[in-house]
Coordinates of C-alpha atoms in Angstrom, one line a residue:
M1 CA 103.0 118.0 195.8
D2 CA 100.8 115.5 197.6
E3 CA 97.1 115.1 196.9
S4 CA 96.1 117.2 200.0
G5 CA 97.8 120.2 198.7
A6 CA 96.3 120.2 195.2
G7 CA 94.5 123.4 194.4
A8 CA 95.7 125.3 197.5
A9 CA 96.2 129.0 197.2
A10 CA 99.7 130.3 196.8
P11 CA 101.2 131.8 200.0
M12 CA 100.8 135.6 200.1
S13 CA 103.9 137.7 200.2
R14 CA 104.5 140.4 202.8
E15 CA 103.8 143.1 200.1
G16 CA 100.6 141.3 199.1
I17 CA 99.5 141.1 202.7
D18 CA 100.1 144.8 203.2
H19 CA 98.3 145.7 200.0
A20 CA 95.3 143.5 200.9
L21 CA 95.1 145.0 204.4
A22 CA 95.1 148.6 203.0
G23 CA 92.3 147.7 200.5
L24 CA 90.3 146.0 203.3
R25 CA 90.6 149.0 205.6
D26 CA 89.3 151.3 202.8
E27 CA 86.4 148.8 202.1
R28 CA 85.6 148.7 205.8
D29 CA 85.4 152.5 206.0
R30 CA 83.1 152.6 203.0
I31 CA 80.8 149.9 204.3
S32 CA 80.7 151.7 207.7
A33 CA 79.7 155.0 206.0
S34 CA 76.9 153.3 204.0
L35 CA 75.5 151.6 207.1
L36 CA 75.6 154.8 209.1
E37 CA 73.9 156.6 206.2
L38 CA 71.2 153.9 206.2
E39 CA 70.7 154.4 209.9
R40 CA 70.3 158.1 209.6
H41 CA 68.0 158.0 206.5
D42 CA 64.7 159.8 206.9
G43 CA 62.8 156.8 205.6
R44 CA 64.4 154.6 208.2
R45 CA 63.5 156.9 211.0
L46 CA 59.9 157.1 209.8
L47 CA 59.7 153.3 209.6
D48 CA 61.1 152.9 213.1
G49 CA 58.7 155.5 214.5
A50 CA 55.5 154.4 212.7
D51 CA 52.9 151.9 213.9
L52 CA 53.1 149.9 210.7
T53 CA 50.6 147.4 209.3
G54 CA 50.0 145.3 206.2
E55 CA 52.5 145.2 203.3
T56 CA 54.7 147.9 204.8
W57 CA 55.0 146.0 208.1
R58 CA 55.8 142.7 206.4
R59 CA 58.6 144.2 204.2
W60 CA 60.0 146.3 207.0
D61 CA 60.1 143.4 209.3
E62 CA 62.1 141.5 206.8
A63 CA 64.4 144.5 206.1
R64 CA 65.0 145.1 209.8
A65 CA 66.2 141.5 210.2
R66 CA 68.5 141.9 207.2
I67 CA 69.9 145.1 208.8
A68 CA 70.5 143.3 212.0
L69 CA 72.4 140.6 210.1
L70 CA 74.3 143.4 208.3
W71 CA 75.6 144.9 211.5
K72 CA 76.5 141.5 213.0
L73 CA 78.3 140.5 209.8
F74 CA 80.1 143.8 209.8
D75 CA 81.2 143.3 213.4
A76 CA 82.5 139.9 212.6
Y77 CA 84.2 141.2 209.4
G78 CA 85.8 144.0 211.4
R79 CA 87.0 141.6 214.1
V80 CA 88.8 139.5 211.5
L81 CA 90.4 142.6 210.0
E82 CA 91.4 143.9 213.4
A83 CA 93.0 140.5 214.2
A84 CA 94.9 140.6 210.9
D85 CA 96.1 144.2 211.6
A86 CA 97.2 143.2 215.1
L87 CA 99.1 140.2 213.9
R88 CA 100.8 142.2 211.2
A89 CA 101.8 144.9 213.6
A90 CA 103.2 142.3 216.0
H91 CA 105.5 140.9 213.3
P92 CA 107.2 143.7 211.4
R93 CA 109.3 141.0 209.6
P94 CA 106.8 138.1 209.4
D95 CA 108.0 134.6 208.7
T96 CA 106.3 132.0 206.6
A97 CA 104.0 130.8 209.4
V98 CA 102.8 134.3 210.1
L99 CA 102.3 135.0 206.4
D100 CA 100.3 131.8 206.2
E101 CA 98.2 132.8 209.2
L102 CA 97.6 136.2 207.7
G103 CA 96.6 134.7 204.4
A104 CA 94.2 132.4 206.1
L105 CA 92.5 135.4 207.8
L106 CA 92.3 137.4 204.6
T107 CA 91.3 134.8 202.1
G108 CA 90.0 131.8 204.1
P109 CA 86.7 131.2 205.8
S110 CA 87.6 133.4 208.7
V111 CA 84.3 135.3 209.3
E112 CA 81.8 133.6 211.6
V113 CA 78.3 134.0 210.3
P114 CA 75.9 135.0 213.2
G115 CA 74.0 132.0 214.4
G116 CA 70.5 131.8 213.1
E117 CA 71.0 134.9 211.0
I118 CA 71.9 133.4 207.6
P119 CA 69.2 134.5 205.1
L120 CA 66.7 131.9 204.0
E121 CA 68.0 132.0 200.4
R122 CA 71.4 130.8 201.6
R123 CA 70.0 127.9 203.7
T124 CA 69.6 124.3 202.6
L125 CA 67.2 121.6 203.8
L126 CA 69.7 120.7 206.5
G127 CA 70.2 124.3 207.7
P128 CA 72.9 126.8 207.1
P129 CA 75.5 125.5 204.6
R130 CA 78.4 126.5 206.9
E131 CA 79.2 128.7 209.8
R132 CA 82.2 130.6 208.4
V133 CA 82.7 132.6 205.2
T134 CA 85.5 134.5 203.7
L135 CA 85.9 138.2 203.9
D136 CA 84.8 138.5 200.2
E137 CA 81.8 136.3 200.8
A138 CA 80.8 138.3 203.9
V139 CA 80.9 141.5 201.8
R140 CA 78.7 139.9 199.2
M141 CA 76.2 138.9 201.9
M142 CA 76.3 142.4 203.3
E143 CA 75.8 143.9 199.9
T144 CA 72.7 141.7 199.3
A145 CA 71.2 142.5 202.7
Y146 CA 72.0 146.2 202.3
E147 CA 70.5 146.5 198.8
R148 CA 67.3 144.8 199.8
S149 CA 66.9 146.7 203.0
A150 CA 67.8 150.1 201.4
E151 CA 65.2 149.3 198.7
V152 CA 62.4 149.0 201.3
V153 CA 63.6 152.2 203.1
A154 CA 63.7 154.2 199.9
A155 CA 60.4 152.8 198.7
A156 CA 58.6 153.7 201.9
D157 CA 60.3 157.1 202.0
A158 CA 59.3 157.9 198.4
A159 CA 55.7 156.7 199.1
W160 CA 55.4 158.8 202.2
S161 CA 56.9 161.8 200.4
A162 CA 54.3 161.5 197.6
L163 CA 51.3 160.8 199.9
L164 CA 51.8 162.8 203.1
V165 CA 51.6 166.3 201.5
P166 CA 48.3 165.6 199.6
L167 CA 47.0 163.8 202.8
E168 CA 47.7 166.9 204.9
E169 CA 46.2 169.2 202.3
T170 CA 43.1 167.0 202.2
E171 CA 42.8 166.9 206.0
E172 CA 43.1 170.7 206.0
A173 CA 40.3 170.9 203.4
W174 CA 38.1 168.8 205.7
R175 CA 38.9 171.0 208.7
A176 CA 38.1 174.1 206.7
A177 CA 34.8 172.7 205.7
A178 CA 34.1 171.6 209.3
R179 CA 34.7 175.2 210.5
L180 CA 32.1 176.4 208.1
V181 CA 29.6 173.8 209.5
R182 CA 30.2 175.1 213.0
E183 CA 29.8 178.7 211.7
L184 CA 26.4 177.7 210.4
Q185 CA 25.7 176.3 213.8
D186 CA 24.8 172.9 212.4
L187 CA 25.5 170.0 214.6
R188 CA 26.5 167.7 211.7
D189 CA 26.7 167.6 208.0
P190 CA 26.0 164.1 206.7
E191 CA 28.0 164.6 203.5
L192 CA 31.0 166.0 205.3
D193 CA 30.7 163.2 207.9
R194 CA 30.9 160.6 205.0
L195 CA 33.9 162.3 203.5
G196 CA 35.5 162.5 206.9
R197 CA 35.1 158.7 207.4
E198 CA 36.7 158.1 204.1
L199 CA 39.5 160.5 204.9
T200 CA 40.2 158.7 208.2
A201 CA 40.5 155.4 206.5
I202 CA 42.8 156.5 203.8
G203 CA 44.8 158.6 206.3
R204 CA 45.3 155.5 208.5
L205 CA 46.4 153.5 205.5
T206 CA 48.8 156.2 204.3
R207 CA 50.5 156.6 207.7
T208 CA 50.7 152.9 208.6
D209 CA 51.0 151.1 205.2
P210 CA 52.2 153.4 202.5
L211 CA 53.7 150.6 200.4
S212 CA 50.2 149.2 199.9
L213 CA 49.4 152.3 197.9
V214 CA 52.3 151.9 195.5
R215 CA 51.3 151.0 191.9
D216 CA 53.9 150.3 189.2
G217 CA 56.7 151.8 191.3
R218 CA 54.8 155.0 192.2
A219 CA 52.5 156.1 195.0
D220 CA 48.9 156.2 193.9
T221 CA 47.3 159.5 195.0
S222 CA 44.1 159.1 193.0
R223 CA 41.9 158.4 196.0
L224 CA 43.3 161.4 197.9
D225 CA 42.9 163.5 194.8
R226 CA 39.3 162.6 194.4
L227 CA 38.6 163.1 198.1
R228 CA 40.3 166.5 198.1
G229 CA 38.2 167.5 195.1
A230 CA 35.0 166.4 196.8
L231 CA 36.0 168.3 200.0
K232 CA 36.8 171.5 198.1
R233 CA 33.4 171.3 196.4
R234 CA 31.7 170.7 199.7
H235 CA 33.6 173.7 201.2
A236 CA 32.4 175.8 198.3
E237 CA 28.8 174.8 199.0
L238 CA 29.2 175.5 202.7
A239 CA 30.9 178.9 202.0
E240 CA 28.0 179.7 199.7
A241 CA 25.6 178.9 202.5
V242 CA 27.5 181.2 204.9
A243 CA 27.5 184.0 202.2
L244 CA 23.7 183.6 201.7
R245 CA 23.0 183.7 205.4
D246 CA 25.0 186.9 205.8
A247 CA 23.5 188.6 202.7
F248 CA 20.1 187.0 202.3
E249 CA 18.2 190.3 201.9
E250 CA 20.5 191.5 199.1
R251 CA 20.4 188.2 197.3
A252 CA 16.6 188.1 197.5
A253 CA 16.3 191.6 196.3
R254 CA 18.6 190.9 193.3
L255 CA 16.5 187.8 192.6
A256 CA 13.3 189.8 192.7
E257 CA 14.8 192.2 190.1
R258 CA 15.8 189.3 187.9
V259 CA 12.3 187.8 188.1
A260 CA 10.9 191.2 187.2
A261 CA 13.2 191.4 184.2
V262 CA 12.0 188.0 183.1
A263 CA 8.4 189.1 183.4
E264 CA 9.1 192.2 181.3
A265 CA 11.1 190.2 178.7
E266 CA 8.2 187.7 178.4
E267 CA 5.7 190.6 177.9
R268 CA 7.9 192.0 175.2
A269 CA 8.2 188.6 173.6
A270 CA 4.4 188.2 173.6
A271 CA 4.0 191.7 172.1
A272 CA 6.5 190.9 169.4
R273 CA 4.6 187.7 168.5
D274 CA 1.3 189.6 168.4
R275 CA 2.9 192.2 166.0
A276 CA 4.3 189.5 163.8
L277 CA 1.0 187.7 163.6
L278 CA -0.8 191.0 162.8
R279 CA 1.6 192.5 160.3
I280 CA 3.2 189.5 158.5
E281 CA 1.2 187.2 156.4
G282 CA 1.8 183.5 157.2
A283 CA 4.1 184.3 160.2
D284 CA 4.6 181.5 162.6
P285 CA 6.4 183.0 165.6
P286 CA 7.1 180.8 168.7
E287 CA 4.8 180.8 171.6
P288 CA 6.0 183.3 174.2
P289 CA 7.4 181.7 177.4
D290 CA 5.5 182.1 180.7
H291 CA 7.9 181.4 183.5
A292 CA 7.8 184.6 185.6
A293 CA 4.8 183.5 187.7
G294 CA 6.5 180.3 188.7
L295 CA 9.7 182.1 189.5
R296 CA 7.8 184.5 191.7
E297 CA 6.2 181.6 193.5
R298 CA 9.6 180.0 194.1
L299 CA 11.1 183.2 195.3
G300 CA 8.2 183.6 197.8
E301 CA 8.8 180.1 199.1
L302 CA 12.5 180.8 199.6
T303 CA 11.8 184.0 201.5
A304 CA 9.3 182.3 203.7
A305 CA 11.8 179.5 204.5
R306 CA 14.4 181.9 205.8
G307 CA 13.3 181.7 209.4
R308 CA 13.7 177.9 209.6
A309 CA 16.5 177.8 207.1
D310 CA 18.9 174.9 206.5
W311 CA 21.3 177.4 204.9
T312 CA 23.2 174.7 203.0
A313 CA 20.0 173.4 201.3
L314 CA 18.6 177.0 200.9
A315 CA 21.8 178.1 199.2
G316 CA 21.3 175.3 196.6
R317 CA 17.7 176.4 196.1
V318 CA 18.7 180.0 195.6
A319 CA 21.4 179.0 193.2
D320 CA 18.9 176.9 191.3
L321 CA 16.4 179.8 191.2
E322 CA 19.1 182.2 189.9
R323 CA 20.0 179.7 187.1
A324 CA 16.3 179.2 186.3
A325 CA 15.8 183.0 186.1
D326 CA 18.8 183.5 183.9
Q327 CA 17.6 180.7 181.6
A328 CA 14.1 182.1 181.5
L329 CA 15.4 185.6 180.6
E330 CA 17.6 184.2 177.8
L331 CA 14.6 182.2 176.5
A332 CA 12.4 185.3 176.5
H333 CA 15.0 187.3 174.6
R334 CA 15.5 184.5 172.1
T335 CA 11.8 184.1 171.6
R336 CA 11.4 187.9 171.0
R337 CA 14.2 187.9 168.5
L338 CA 12.6 185.0 166.6
S339 CA 9.2 186.9 166.5
E340 CA 10.9 190.1 165.4
E341 CA 12.8 188.5 162.5
P342 CA 9.9 188.7 160.0
L343 CA 9.4 192.3 160.9
G344 CA 13.0 192.9 160.6
R345 CA 13.0 191.4 157.1
R346 CA 10.1 193.6 156.1
D347 CA 11.9 196.7 157.4
E348 CA 15.1 195.7 155.6
L349 CA 13.0 195.4 152.3
R350 CA 11.6 198.9 153.0
G351 CA 15.0 200.3 153.3
R352 CA 16.2 198.7 150.1
L353 CA 13.2 200.0 148.3
E354 CA 13.9 203.6 149.4
A355 CA 17.6 203.2 148.5
Y356 CA 16.7 202.1 145.0
R357 CA 14.3 205.0 144.7
A358 CA 17.1 207.4 145.6
K359 CA 19.3 205.8 143.0
A360 CA 16.7 206.3 140.4
A361 CA 16.5 210.0 141.2
R362 CA 20.3 210.2 140.9
L363 CA 20.1 208.7 137.4
G364 CA 17.4 211.2 136.4
L365 CA 14.6 208.7 136.4
A366 CA 12.4 210.3 139.0
E367 CA 9.8 211.3 136.5
D368 CA 9.6 208.0 134.8
D369 CA 5.9 206.9 135.0
G370 CA 6.6 203.2 134.4
L371 CA 9.2 203.2 137.2
A372 CA 6.8 205.0 139.5
R373 CA 4.1 202.3 138.9
V374 CA 6.6 199.5 139.8
Y375 CA 7.7 201.5 142.9
E376 CA 4.1 201.9 144.0
T377 CA 3.4 198.2 143.6
A378 CA 6.4 197.4 145.8
R379 CA 5.5 200.0 148.3
D380 CA 1.9 198.8 148.6
A381 CA 3.2 195.3 149.2
L382 CA 5.5 196.5 152.0
W383 CA 3.1 198.9 153.7
T384 CA 0.0 196.8 153.6
A385 CA -0.8 194.7 156.7
P386 CA -0.5 191.8 156.8
C387 CA 2.6 191.9 154.6
D388 CA 3.3 189.0 152.2
L389 CA 7.1 189.0 152.5
R390 CA 7.6 186.8 149.4
R391 CA 5.5 189.0 147.2
A392 CA 7.1 192.1 148.6
A393 CA 10.6 190.8 148.1
D394 CA 9.7 190.0 144.4
A395 CA 8.3 193.5 144.0
V396 CA 11.4 195.1 145.3
T397 CA 13.5 193.0 143.0
D398 CA 11.3 194.0 140.1
Y399 CA 11.9 197.6 140.9
Q400 CA 15.6 197.1 141.0
R401 CA 15.6 195.4 137.6
A402 CA 13.4 198.1 136.1
I403 CA 15.9 200.8 137.2
R404 CA 18.8 198.9 135.6
A405 CA 16.8 198.5 132.4
R406 CA 15.9 202.2 132.2
A407 CA 19.5 203.1 132.9
R408 CA 20.8 200.9 130.1
E409 CA 18.2 202.4 127.7
A410 CA 19.2 206.0 128.6
G411 CA 22.9 205.1 128.1
S412 CA 22.3 203.7 124.6
R413 CA 20.4 206.8 123.5
R414 CA 23.4 208.9 124.3

């Protein structure tokens, strides 16, 4: 063999040619199916139909160029395969020259690369490395272009799938709040306007540049989530304003009843404190609260403001007054309980004393003069005002011990 033939591929046999053609036809059908699937992909249609900006526009512009190269390469690839099929069909019994020609088509640089469409990564400083590639090389070029293009399509589709539903929910939350503003006959709501501007900005970004919102491979919905939460809270405030407008008289009447309950509870707390100071020596009950007058004044201001009501602001003031009335009522009850604790302790000691006296009677000690004197000492301590609780408790304990001692003595005499 001369030097020019060194390293040349061995001629393909007729059977090898037929086997290679069958495999290439199957490969062509699979490539065609993948390309058509990419064309029909929902993400591809969304990208084609959207007015893209930013990161998404940049990546889709590159992917679209790759897809164009894909189709051109596939057409060139298909033409080579069609030429080989036609040549083989024209020569049922191919001679060596035909076999060599078929082998050159199937294994040599037979696929013309579309002019100017060779990807940058395959270029050199002097331009495209060559104008023709083999069928296998064309397939590898198509695989690279397909994978990178499909990655962009899938990423955009996944981002839109994750973002569009919460965006639509957030937009509906804004529209629902806006309907309540109109129902209140307000021309504008500054807070809702602010949220609306933020929603418009994130909505535009979501629809035109979803890939800019992808973090670590996943669409970041945190801004939408926060905005939707703020809109729901504003909707609740506006709904409360509508409810107040429609039932102001009933709410005001219930508030008046609640303020009256606070006044009554504060009076009882003051009375309980007075009783503790009068009847318990050394008692230090808390000062009774005095919030009812202020609550009445606030209620009067709310009622007067009805005619010129900003219902949203008024709803907040009503809610604040309701909370204040509830807190004042709880404070009055708690103060009363604290004032009544010493009296309760005294009453508990009185009950114990009478229980011990009944026990003494059951033991046959009712006529015991010594026990009677101890009992009278305890009773005087508990029924004298002001009552010294410590001395009274000691006296009750002394009576209990005396009963036990008399019972033991009686038992030993038996």
